[in-house]
Coordinates of C-alpha atoms in Angstrom, one line a residue:
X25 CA 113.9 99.7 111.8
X26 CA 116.0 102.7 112.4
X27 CA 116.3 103.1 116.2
X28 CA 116.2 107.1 116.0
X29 CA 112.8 107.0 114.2
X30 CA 110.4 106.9 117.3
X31 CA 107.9 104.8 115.2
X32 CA 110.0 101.7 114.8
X33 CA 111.8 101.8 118.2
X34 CA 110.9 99.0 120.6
X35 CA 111.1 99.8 123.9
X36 CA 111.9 97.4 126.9
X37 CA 109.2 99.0 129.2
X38 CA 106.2 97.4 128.4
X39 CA 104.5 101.2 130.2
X40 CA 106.6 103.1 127.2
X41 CA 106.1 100.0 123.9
X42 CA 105.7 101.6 121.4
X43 CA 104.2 99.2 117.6
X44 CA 106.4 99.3 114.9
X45 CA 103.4 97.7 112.9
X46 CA 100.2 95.4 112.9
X47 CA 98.7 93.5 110.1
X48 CA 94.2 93.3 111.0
X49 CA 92.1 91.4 109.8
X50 CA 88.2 92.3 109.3
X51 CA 89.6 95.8 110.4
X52 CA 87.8 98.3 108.2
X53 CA 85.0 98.2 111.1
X54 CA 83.9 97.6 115.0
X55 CA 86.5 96.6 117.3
X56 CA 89.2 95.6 114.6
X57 CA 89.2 99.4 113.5
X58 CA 88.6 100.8 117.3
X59 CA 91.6 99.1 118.2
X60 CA 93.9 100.5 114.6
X61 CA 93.1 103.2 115.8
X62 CA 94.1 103.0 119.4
X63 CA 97.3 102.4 118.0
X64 CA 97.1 105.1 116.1
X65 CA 96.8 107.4 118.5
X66 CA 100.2 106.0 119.7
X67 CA 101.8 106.4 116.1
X68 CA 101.5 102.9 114.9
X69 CA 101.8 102.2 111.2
X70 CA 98.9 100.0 110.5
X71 CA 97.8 97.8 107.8
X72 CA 94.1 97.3 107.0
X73 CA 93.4 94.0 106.1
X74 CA 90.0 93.2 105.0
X75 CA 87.8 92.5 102.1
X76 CA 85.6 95.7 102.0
X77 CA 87.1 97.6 98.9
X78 CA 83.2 99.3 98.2
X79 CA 80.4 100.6 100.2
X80 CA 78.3 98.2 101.6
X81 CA 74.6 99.6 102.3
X82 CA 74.5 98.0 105.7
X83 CA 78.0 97.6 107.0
X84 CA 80.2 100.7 107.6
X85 CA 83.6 101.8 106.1
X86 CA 86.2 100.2 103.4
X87 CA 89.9 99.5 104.0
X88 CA 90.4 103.0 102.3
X89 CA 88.3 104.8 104.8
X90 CA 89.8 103.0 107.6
X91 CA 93.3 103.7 106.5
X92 CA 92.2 107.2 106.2
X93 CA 91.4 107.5 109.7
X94 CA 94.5 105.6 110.7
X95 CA 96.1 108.1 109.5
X96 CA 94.3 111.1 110.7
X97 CA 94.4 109.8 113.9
X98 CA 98.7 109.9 114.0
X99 CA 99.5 106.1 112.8
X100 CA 100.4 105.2 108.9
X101 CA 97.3 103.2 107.4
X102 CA 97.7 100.5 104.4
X103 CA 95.1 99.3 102.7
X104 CA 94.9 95.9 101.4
X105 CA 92.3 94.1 100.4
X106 CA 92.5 90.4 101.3
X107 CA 90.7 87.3 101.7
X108 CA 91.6 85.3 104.7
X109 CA 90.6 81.9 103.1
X110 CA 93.2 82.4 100.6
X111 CA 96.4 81.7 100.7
X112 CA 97.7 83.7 98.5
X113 CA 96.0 86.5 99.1
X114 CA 97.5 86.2 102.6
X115 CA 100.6 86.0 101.8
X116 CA 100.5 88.8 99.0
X117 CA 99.2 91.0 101.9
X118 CA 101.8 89.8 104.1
X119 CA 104.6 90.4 101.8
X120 CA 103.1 94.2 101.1
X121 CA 103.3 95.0 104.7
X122 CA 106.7 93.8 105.3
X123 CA 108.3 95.6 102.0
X124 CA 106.0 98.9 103.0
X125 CA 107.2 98.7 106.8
X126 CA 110.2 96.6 107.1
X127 CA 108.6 93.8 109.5
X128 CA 105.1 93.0 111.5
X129 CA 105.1 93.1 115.5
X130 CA 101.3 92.5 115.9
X131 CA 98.6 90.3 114.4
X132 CA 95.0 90.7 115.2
X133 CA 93.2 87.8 114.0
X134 CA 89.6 90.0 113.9
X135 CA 87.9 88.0 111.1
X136 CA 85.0 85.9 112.0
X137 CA 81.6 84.9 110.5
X138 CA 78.2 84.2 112.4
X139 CA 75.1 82.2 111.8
X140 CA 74.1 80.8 115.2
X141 CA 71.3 78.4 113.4
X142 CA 70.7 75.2 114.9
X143 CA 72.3 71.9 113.3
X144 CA 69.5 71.0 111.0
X145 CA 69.6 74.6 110.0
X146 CA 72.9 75.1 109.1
X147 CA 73.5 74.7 105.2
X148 CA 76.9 73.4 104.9
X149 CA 78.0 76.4 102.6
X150 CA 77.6 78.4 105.7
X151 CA 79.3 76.4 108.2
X152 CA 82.4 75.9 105.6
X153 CA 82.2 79.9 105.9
X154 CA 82.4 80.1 109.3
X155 CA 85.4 77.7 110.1
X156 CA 87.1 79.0 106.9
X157 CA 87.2 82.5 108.1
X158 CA 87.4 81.9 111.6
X159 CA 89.1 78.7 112.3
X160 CA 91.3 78.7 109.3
X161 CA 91.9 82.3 108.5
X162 CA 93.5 82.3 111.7
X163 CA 95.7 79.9 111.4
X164 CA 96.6 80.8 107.9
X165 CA 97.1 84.3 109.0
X166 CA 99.0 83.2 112.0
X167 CA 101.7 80.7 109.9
X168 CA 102.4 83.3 107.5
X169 CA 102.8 85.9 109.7
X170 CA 104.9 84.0 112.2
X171 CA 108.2 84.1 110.3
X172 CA 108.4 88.3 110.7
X173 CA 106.8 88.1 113.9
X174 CA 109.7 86.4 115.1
X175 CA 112.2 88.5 114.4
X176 CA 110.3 91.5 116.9
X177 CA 111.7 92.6 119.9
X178 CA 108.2 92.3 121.5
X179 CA 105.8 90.4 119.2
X180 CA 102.5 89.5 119.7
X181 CA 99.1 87.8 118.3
X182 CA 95.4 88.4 119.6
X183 CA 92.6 86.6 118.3
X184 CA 89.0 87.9 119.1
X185 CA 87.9 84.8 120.4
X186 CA 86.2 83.3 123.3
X187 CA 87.7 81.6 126.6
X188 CA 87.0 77.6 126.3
X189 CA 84.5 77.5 128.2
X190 CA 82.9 73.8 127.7
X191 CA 79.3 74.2 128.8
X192 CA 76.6 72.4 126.6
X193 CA 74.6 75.5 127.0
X194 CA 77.1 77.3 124.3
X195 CA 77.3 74.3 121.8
X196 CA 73.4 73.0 122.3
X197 CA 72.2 76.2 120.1
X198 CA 74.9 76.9 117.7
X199 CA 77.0 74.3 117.5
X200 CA 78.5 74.9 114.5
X201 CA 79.3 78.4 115.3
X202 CA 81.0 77.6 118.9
X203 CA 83.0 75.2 116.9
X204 CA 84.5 78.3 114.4
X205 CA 85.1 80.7 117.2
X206 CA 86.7 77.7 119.4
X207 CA 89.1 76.7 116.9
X208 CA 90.6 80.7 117.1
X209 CA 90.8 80.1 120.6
X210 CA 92.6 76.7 119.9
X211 CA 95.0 78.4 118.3
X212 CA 96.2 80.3 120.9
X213 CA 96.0 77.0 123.4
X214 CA 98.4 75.7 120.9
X215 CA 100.8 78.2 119.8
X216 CA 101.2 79.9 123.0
X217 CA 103.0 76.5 123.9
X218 CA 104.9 76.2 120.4
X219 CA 106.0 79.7 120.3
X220 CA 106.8 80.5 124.2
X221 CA 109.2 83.4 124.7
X222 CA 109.2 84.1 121.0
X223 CA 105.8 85.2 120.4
X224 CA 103.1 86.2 123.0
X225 CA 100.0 84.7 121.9
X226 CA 96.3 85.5 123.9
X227 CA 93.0 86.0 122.9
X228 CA 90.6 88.8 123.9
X229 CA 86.8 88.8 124.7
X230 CA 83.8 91.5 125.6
X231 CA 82.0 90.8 128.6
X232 CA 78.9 92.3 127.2
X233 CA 77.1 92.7 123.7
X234 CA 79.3 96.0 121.5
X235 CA 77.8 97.8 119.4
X236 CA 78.7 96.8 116.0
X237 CA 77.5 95.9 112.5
X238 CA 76.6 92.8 113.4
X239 CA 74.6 93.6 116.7
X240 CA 72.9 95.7 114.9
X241 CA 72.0 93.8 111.7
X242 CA 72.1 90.2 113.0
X243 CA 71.9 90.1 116.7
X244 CA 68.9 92.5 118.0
X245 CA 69.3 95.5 116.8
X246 CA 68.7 99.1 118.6
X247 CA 67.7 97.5 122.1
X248 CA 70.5 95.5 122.2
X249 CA 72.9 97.8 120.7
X250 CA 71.5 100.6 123.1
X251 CA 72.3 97.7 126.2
X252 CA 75.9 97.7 124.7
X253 CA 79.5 98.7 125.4
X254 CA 81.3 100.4 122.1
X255 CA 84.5 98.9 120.7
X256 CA 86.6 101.3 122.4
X257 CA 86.8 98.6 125.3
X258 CA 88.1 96.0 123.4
X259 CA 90.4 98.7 121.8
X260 CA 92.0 99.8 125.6
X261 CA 92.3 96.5 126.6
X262 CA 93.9 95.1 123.8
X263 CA 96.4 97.9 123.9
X264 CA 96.9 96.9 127.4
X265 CA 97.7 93.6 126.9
X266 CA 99.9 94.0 123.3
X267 CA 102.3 96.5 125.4
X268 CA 102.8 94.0 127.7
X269 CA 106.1 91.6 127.1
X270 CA 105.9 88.6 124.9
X271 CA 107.8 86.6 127.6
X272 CA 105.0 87.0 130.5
X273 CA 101.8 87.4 128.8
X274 CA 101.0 84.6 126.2
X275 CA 98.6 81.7 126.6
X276 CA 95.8 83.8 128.1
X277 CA 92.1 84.1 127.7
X278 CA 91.2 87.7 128.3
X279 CA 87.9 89.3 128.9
X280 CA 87.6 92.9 128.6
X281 CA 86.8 94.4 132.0
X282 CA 89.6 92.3 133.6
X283 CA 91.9 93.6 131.9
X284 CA 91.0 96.9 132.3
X285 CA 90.4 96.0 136.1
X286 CA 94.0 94.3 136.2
X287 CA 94.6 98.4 135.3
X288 CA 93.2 100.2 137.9
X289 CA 89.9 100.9 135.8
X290 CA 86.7 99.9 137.5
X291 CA 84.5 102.3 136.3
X292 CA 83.1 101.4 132.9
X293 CA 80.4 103.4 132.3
X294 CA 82.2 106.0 129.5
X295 CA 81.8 102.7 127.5
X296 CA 78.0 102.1 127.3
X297 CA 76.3 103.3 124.4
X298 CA 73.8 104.9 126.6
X299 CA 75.5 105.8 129.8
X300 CA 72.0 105.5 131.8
X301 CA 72.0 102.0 131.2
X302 CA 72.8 100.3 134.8
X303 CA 76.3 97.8 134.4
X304 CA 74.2 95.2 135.6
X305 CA 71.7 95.5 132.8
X306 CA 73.8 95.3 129.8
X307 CA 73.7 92.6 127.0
X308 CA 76.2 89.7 128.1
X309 CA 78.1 88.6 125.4
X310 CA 78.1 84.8 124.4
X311 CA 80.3 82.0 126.2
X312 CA 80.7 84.4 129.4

Protein backbone atom coordinates (compact mmCIF):
# COMPACT_ATOMS: atom_id res chain seq x y z
CA UNK A 1 0.00 0.00 0.00
CA UNK A 2 2.33 2.58 -1.30
CA UNK A 3 1.52 5.91 0.51
CA UNK A 4 2.30 8.08 -2.78
CA UNK A 5 -0.37 6.13 -4.73
CA UNK A 6 -3.56 8.26 -3.79
CA UNK A 7 -5.63 4.96 -4.12
CA UNK A 8 -4.16 3.09 -1.25
CA UNK A 9 -3.48 6.02 1.12
CA UNK A 10 -5.61 6.18 4.30
CA UNK A 11 -6.27 9.30 5.48
CA UNK A 12 -6.92 10.33 9.17
CA UNK A 13 -9.73 12.74 8.27
CA UNK A 14 -12.64 10.74 8.08
CA UNK A 15 -14.09 14.27 5.54
CA UNK A 16 -10.87 13.23 3.19
CA UNK A 17 -10.93 8.71 3.61
CA UNK A 18 -10.21 7.67 0.98
CA UNK A 19 -10.94 3.07 0.30
CA UNK A 20 -8.05 1.27 -0.50
CA UNK A 21 -10.59 -1.66 -1.30
CA UNK A 22 -13.97 -3.48 -0.60
CA UNK A 23 -14.86 -6.99 -1.08
CA UNK A 24 -19.42 -7.10 -1.95
CA UNK A 25 -21.42 -9.37 -1.78
CA UNK A 26 -24.69 -9.77 -4.00
CA UNK A 27 -23.05 -6.62 -5.70
CA UNK A 28 -23.56 -7.12 -9.51
CA UNK A 29 -27.06 -5.29 -8.72
CA UNK A 30 -29.39 -2.65 -6.58
CA UNK A 31 -27.86 -1.08 -3.71
CA UNK A 32 -24.79 -3.47 -3.45
CA UNK A 33 -23.69 -2.12 -7.06
CA UNK A 34 -25.09 1.66 -6.26
CA UNK A 35 -22.88 1.76 -3.48
CA UNK A 36 -19.42 0.07 -5.68
CA UNK A 37 -20.01 2.49 -7.50
CA UNK A 38 -20.22 5.37 -5.07
CA UNK A 39 -16.89 4.30 -4.25
CA UNK A 40 -16.00 4.44 -7.41
CA UNK A 41 -16.52 7.70 -8.08
CA UNK A 42 -13.98 8.23 -5.23
CA UNK A 43 -11.37 5.84 -6.92
CA UNK A 44 -11.94 2.79 -4.92
CA UNK A 45 -10.62 -0.53 -6.28
CA UNK A 46 -13.57 -2.83 -5.90
CA UNK A 47 -14.19 -6.45 -5.97
CA UNK A 48 -17.52 -7.80 -7.16
CA UNK A 49 -18.52 -10.66 -5.35
CA UNK A 50 -21.54 -12.40 -6.41
CA UNK A 51 -22.88 -15.41 -8.23
CA UNK A 52 -24.28 -13.92 -11.45
CA UNK A 53 -21.59 -14.97 -14.03
CA UNK A 54 -24.72 -15.07 -17.06
CA UNK A 55 -27.69 -13.02 -17.99
CA UNK A 56 -30.54 -13.66 -16.05
CA UNK A 57 -33.93 -12.74 -18.00
CA UNK A 58 -35.31 -10.99 -14.95
CA UNK A 59 -32.51 -9.74 -12.82
CA UNK A 60 -30.01 -7.10 -14.14
CA UNK A 61 -26.19 -7.19 -14.69
CA UNK A 62 -23.25 -10.00 -13.98
CA UNK A 63 -20.15 -9.41 -11.94
CA UNK A 64 -18.47 -8.66 -15.43
CA UNK A 65 -20.89 -5.87 -16.17
CA UNK A 66 -20.66 -4.54 -12.82
CA UNK A 67 -16.86 -4.51 -12.74
CA UNK A 68 -17.17 -2.78 -15.99
CA UNK A 69 -18.93 0.04 -14.58
CA UNK A 70 -16.66 0.13 -11.61
CA UNK A 71 -14.34 0.86 -13.61
CA UNK A 72 -15.79 3.36 -15.93
CA UNK A 73 -16.95 5.11 -13.23
CA UNK A 74 -12.94 5.80 -11.76
CA UNK A 75 -12.60 2.70 -9.18
CA UNK A 76 -10.69 -0.72 -10.27
CA UNK A 77 -13.49 -3.52 -10.55
CA UNK A 78 -12.77 -7.48 -9.89
CA UNK A 79 -14.96 -9.88 -10.71
CA UNK A 80 -15.37 -13.03 -8.87
CA UNK A 81 -17.80 -15.19 -8.89
CA UNK A 82 -18.69 -16.66 -5.38
CA UNK A 83 -20.99 -18.43 -3.37
CA UNK A 84 -21.48 -17.15 0.12
CA UNK A 85 -22.59 -20.60 1.52
CA UNK A 86 -19.32 -21.96 0.65
CA UNK A 87 -16.48 -21.79 2.35
CA UNK A 88 -14.20 -22.16 0.01
CA UNK A 89 -15.48 -20.23 -2.41
CA UNK A 90 -15.17 -17.47 0.25
CA UNK A 91 -12.07 -17.84 0.98
CA UNK A 92 -10.79 -18.40 -2.76
CA UNK A 93 -12.41 -14.99 -3.34
CA UNK A 94 -10.88 -13.54 -0.34
CA UNK A 95 -7.46 -14.65 -1.17
CA UNK A 96 -7.95 -13.14 -5.00
CA UNK A 97 -8.67 -9.84 -3.63
CA UNK A 98 -5.92 -9.55 -1.21
CA UNK A 99 -3.10 -10.93 -3.84
CA UNK A 100 -4.90 -8.50 -6.63
CA UNK A 101 -5.00 -5.46 -4.07
CA UNK A 102 -2.68 -6.07 -1.27
CA UNK A 103 -5.40 -6.01 1.66
CA UNK A 104 -9.40 -5.39 2.12
CA UNK A 105 -10.67 -2.18 4.24
CA UNK A 106 -14.39 -2.70 3.67
CA UNK A 107 -16.94 -5.56 3.69
CA UNK A 108 -20.40 -5.20 2.62
CA UNK A 109 -22.28 -8.05 3.60
CA UNK A 110 -25.17 -7.28 0.64
CA UNK A 111 -26.35 -10.95 0.12
CA UNK A 112 -29.75 -11.91 1.28
CA UNK A 113 -32.61 -14.16 0.15
CA UNK A 114 -36.47 -13.51 0.55
CA UNK A 115 -39.65 -15.58 0.84
CA UNK A 116 -41.89 -13.80 3.34
CA UNK A 117 -44.41 -17.08 3.36
CA UNK A 118 -45.96 -17.89 6.47
CA UNK A 119 -44.63 -20.92 8.71
CA UNK A 120 -46.75 -23.65 7.25
CA UNK A 121 -45.65 -22.25 3.93
CA UNK A 122 -42.25 -22.24 4.09
CA UNK A 123 -40.57 -25.49 2.64
CA UNK A 124 -37.54 -26.06 4.56
CA UNK A 125 -35.27 -25.93 1.34
CA UNK A 126 -36.20 -22.34 1.34
CA UNK A 127 -35.74 -21.38 4.80
CA UNK A 128 -32.17 -23.21 4.80
CA UNK A 129 -31.67 -20.65 1.79
CA UNK A 130 -32.43 -17.86 3.56
CA UNK A 131 -30.34 -18.22 6.84
CA UNK A 132 -27.53 -19.78 4.64
CA UNK A 133 -27.16 -16.75 2.63
CA UNK A 134 -28.12 -14.21 4.99
CA UNK A 135 -27.33 -15.46 8.45
CA UNK A 136 -24.42 -17.50 7.57
CA UNK A 137 -22.87 -15.88 4.52
CA UNK A 138 -22.36 -13.09 6.76
CA UNK A 139 -20.67 -14.58 9.22
CA UNK A 140 -18.65 -16.66 6.97
CA UNK A 141 -17.84 -13.66 4.96
CA UNK A 142 -17.11 -11.61 8.04
CA UNK A 143 -14.51 -14.48 9.77
CA UNK A 144 -12.59 -14.68 6.77
CA UNK A 145 -12.39 -11.33 6.00
CA UNK A 146 -11.57 -10.28 9.49
CA UNK A 147 -7.90 -11.25 9.41
CA UNK A 148 -7.04 -8.40 6.45
CA UNK A 149 -9.46 -6.23 7.84
CA UNK A 150 -7.53 -5.86 10.77
CA UNK A 151 -4.56 -4.79 9.55
CA UNK A 152 -6.51 -1.34 7.89
CA UNK A 153 -5.87 1.91 9.12
CA UNK A 154 -9.70 2.50 9.01
CA UNK A 155 -11.61 -0.69 8.52
CA UNK A 156 -15.01 -1.36 8.41
CA UNK A 157 -18.04 -3.90 7.83
CA UNK A 158 -21.79 -3.04 6.88
CA UNK A 159 -24.40 -5.43 6.62
CA UNK A 160 -27.73 -4.56 4.91
CA UNK A 161 -29.77 -5.54 7.57
CA UNK A 162 -32.53 -4.40 9.76
CA UNK A 163 -32.39 -2.55 13.34
CA UNK A 164 -33.78 -5.31 16.03
CA UNK A 165 -36.70 -4.16 16.36
CA UNK A 166 -38.71 -6.96 18.43
CA UNK A 167 -42.30 -6.33 17.48
CA UNK A 168 -44.57 -9.52 16.81
CA UNK A 169 -45.95 -7.62 13.94
CA UNK A 170 -42.50 -8.31 11.92
CA UNK A 171 -42.08 -12.08 13.04
CA UNK A 172 -46.12 -13.02 13.00
CA UNK A 173 -45.97 -12.98 8.95
CA UNK A 174 -42.64 -14.13 8.00
CA UNK A 175 -41.08 -15.54 10.57
CA UNK A 176 -38.61 -17.36 8.99
CA UNK A 177 -37.45 -14.52 7.07
CA UNK A 178 -37.09 -11.93 10.07
CA UNK A 179 -35.09 -14.73 11.60
CA UNK A 180 -32.40 -14.60 8.29
CA UNK A 181 -32.21 -10.86 8.16
CA UNK A 182 -31.93 -10.70 12.17
CA UNK A 183 -29.12 -12.98 12.41
CA UNK A 184 -27.00 -10.18 9.95
CA UNK A 185 -27.97 -7.77 12.36
CA UNK A 186 -26.75 -10.13 15.26
CA UNK A 187 -23.73 -10.08 13.84
CA UNK A 188 -23.04 -6.69 14.10
CA UNK A 189 -24.64 -6.69 17.93
CA UNK A 190 -21.81 -9.16 18.38
CA UNK A 191 -18.75 -8.23 16.71
CA UNK A 192 -18.99 -4.63 17.16
CA UNK A 193 -18.31 -5.76 20.92
CA UNK A 194 -15.57 -8.38 19.93
CA UNK A 195 -13.83 -6.21 17.49
CA UNK A 196 -14.03 -2.59 19.25
CA UNK A 197 -11.42 -0.14 18.07
CA UNK A 198 -10.18 -2.64 15.48
CA UNK A 199 -12.93 -2.88 13.25
CA UNK A 200 -16.07 -0.60 12.90
CA UNK A 201 -18.91 -2.79 12.48
CA UNK A 202 -22.83 -1.24 11.73
CA UNK A 203 -25.54 -2.18 9.68
CA UNK A 204 -27.48 0.06 7.24
CA UNK A 205 -31.35 0.15 6.37
CA UNK A 206 -33.84 2.01 3.80
CA UNK A 207 -36.60 3.80 5.37
CA UNK A 208 -38.75 3.09 2.42
CA UNK A 209 -39.29 0.38 -0.35
CA UNK A 210 -35.99 0.85 -3.38
CA UNK A 211 -36.44 0.11 -6.37
CA UNK A 212 -34.72 -3.03 -7.16
CA UNK A 213 -34.95 -6.53 -8.67
CA UNK A 214 -36.63 -7.82 -6.10
CA UNK A 215 -39.39 -4.97 -5.70
CA UNK A 216 -40.03 -5.37 -8.81
CA UNK A 217 -40.21 -9.16 -9.32
CA UNK A 218 -41.26 -10.24 -5.76
CA UNK A 219 -42.54 -7.36 -3.81
CA UNK A 220 -45.27 -5.36 -5.96
CA UNK A 221 -43.94 -4.44 -8.83
CA UNK A 222 -44.43 -0.95 -10.93
CA UNK A 223 -46.69 0.76 -8.05
CA UNK A 224 -44.53 -0.04 -5.57
CA UNK A 225 -41.35 0.52 -7.36
CA UNK A 226 -42.90 3.87 -8.70
CA UNK A 227 -43.65 4.73 -4.52
CA UNK A 228 -39.78 4.03 -4.10
CA UNK A 229 -36.42 5.60 -3.38
CA UNK A 230 -33.49 4.29 -5.80
CA UNK A 231 -30.33 2.68 -4.38
CA UNK A 232 -28.36 5.76 -4.62
CA UNK A 233 -29.63 6.45 -0.97
CA UNK A 234 -28.31 3.57 0.49
CA UNK A 235 -25.16 4.19 -1.68
CA UNK A 236 -24.64 8.07 0.06
CA UNK A 237 -25.31 6.94 3.27
CA UNK A 238 -23.21 4.15 3.36
CA UNK A 239 -20.39 6.21 2.07
CA UNK A 240 -21.08 8.46 4.87
CA UNK A 241 -20.92 6.18 7.48
CA UNK A 242 -17.63 3.87 5.97
CA UNK A 243 -15.51 7.30 5.90
CA UNK A 244 -16.28 7.76 9.27
CA UNK A 245 -13.47 6.25 11.95
CA UNK A 246 -13.54 2.69 13.03
CA UNK A 247 -12.97 3.87 16.68
CA UNK A 248 -16.40 6.07 16.94
CA UNK A 249 -18.77 4.55 14.67
CA UNK A 250 -19.35 0.72 15.14
CA UNK A 251 -22.21 -1.00 16.84
CA UNK A 252 -24.92 1.02 15.10
CA UNK A 253 -28.14 0.35 13.43
CA UNK A 254 -28.53 2.91 10.63
CA UNK A 255 -31.44 3.88 8.65
CA UNK A 256 -30.92 5.75 5.53
CA UNK A 257 -32.46 9.26 5.99
CA UNK A 258 -30.67 9.57 9.38
CA UNK A 259 -27.79 9.32 8.17
CA UNK A 260 -28.14 11.54 5.55
CA UNK A 261 -30.05 13.94 8.05
CA UNK A 262 -27.04 13.46 10.67
CA UNK A 263 -25.36 15.27 7.22
CA UNK A 264 -27.10 18.24 6.66
CA UNK A 265 -29.45 16.50 3.95
CA UNK A 266 -33.20 16.87 4.58
CA UNK A 267 -34.37 17.04 1.32
CA UNK A 268 -34.82 13.65 -0.26
CA UNK A 269 -36.76 14.03 -3.04
CA UNK A 270 -33.80 13.62 -5.97
CA UNK A 271 -34.12 10.03 -4.60
CA UNK A 272 -37.73 8.94 -5.45
CA UNK A 273 -38.23 7.14 -8.52
CA UNK A 274 -40.97 9.56 -9.41
CA UNK A 275 -40.19 12.83 -7.86
CA UNK A 276 -44.06 13.75 -7.65
CA UNK A 277 -44.57 11.21 -5.28
CA UNK A 278 -45.22 13.15 -1.75
CA UNK A 279 -42.32 11.80 1.10
CA UNK A 280 -45.17 10.90 3.00
CA UNK A 281 -46.58 8.54 0.54
CA UNK A 282 -43.76 6.30 -0.23
CA UNK A 283 -43.48 2.47 0.37
CA UNK A 284 -42.05 2.00 4.01
CA UNK A 285 -39.72 -0.64 4.01
CA UNK A 286 -40.11 -3.64 6.44
CA UNK A 287 -39.10 -3.57 10.34
CA UNK A 288 -39.22 0.43 10.29
Amino acid sequence: RSPNNPVHRMCSSPDALLWHMSIFQGASRGIGLAIGLRAAREGANVAIAAKTITPHPKLPGTIFTAAEEINKAGGRGLALEVDVRDESSVQNAVDACVKEFGGIDILINNASAISLTPTEATDMKRYDLMHHINTRGTFLCSKVCLPHLKKSANAHILNISPPLNMESKWFGPHVAYTMAKYGMSMCVLGMAEEYKGIVGVNSLWPRTAIATAAVQNLLGGGEVVRASRTPEIMADAAWHVLTRTQQTCSGNFFMDDEVLASEGVTDLTKYNVDPSVPQTELTPDFFC
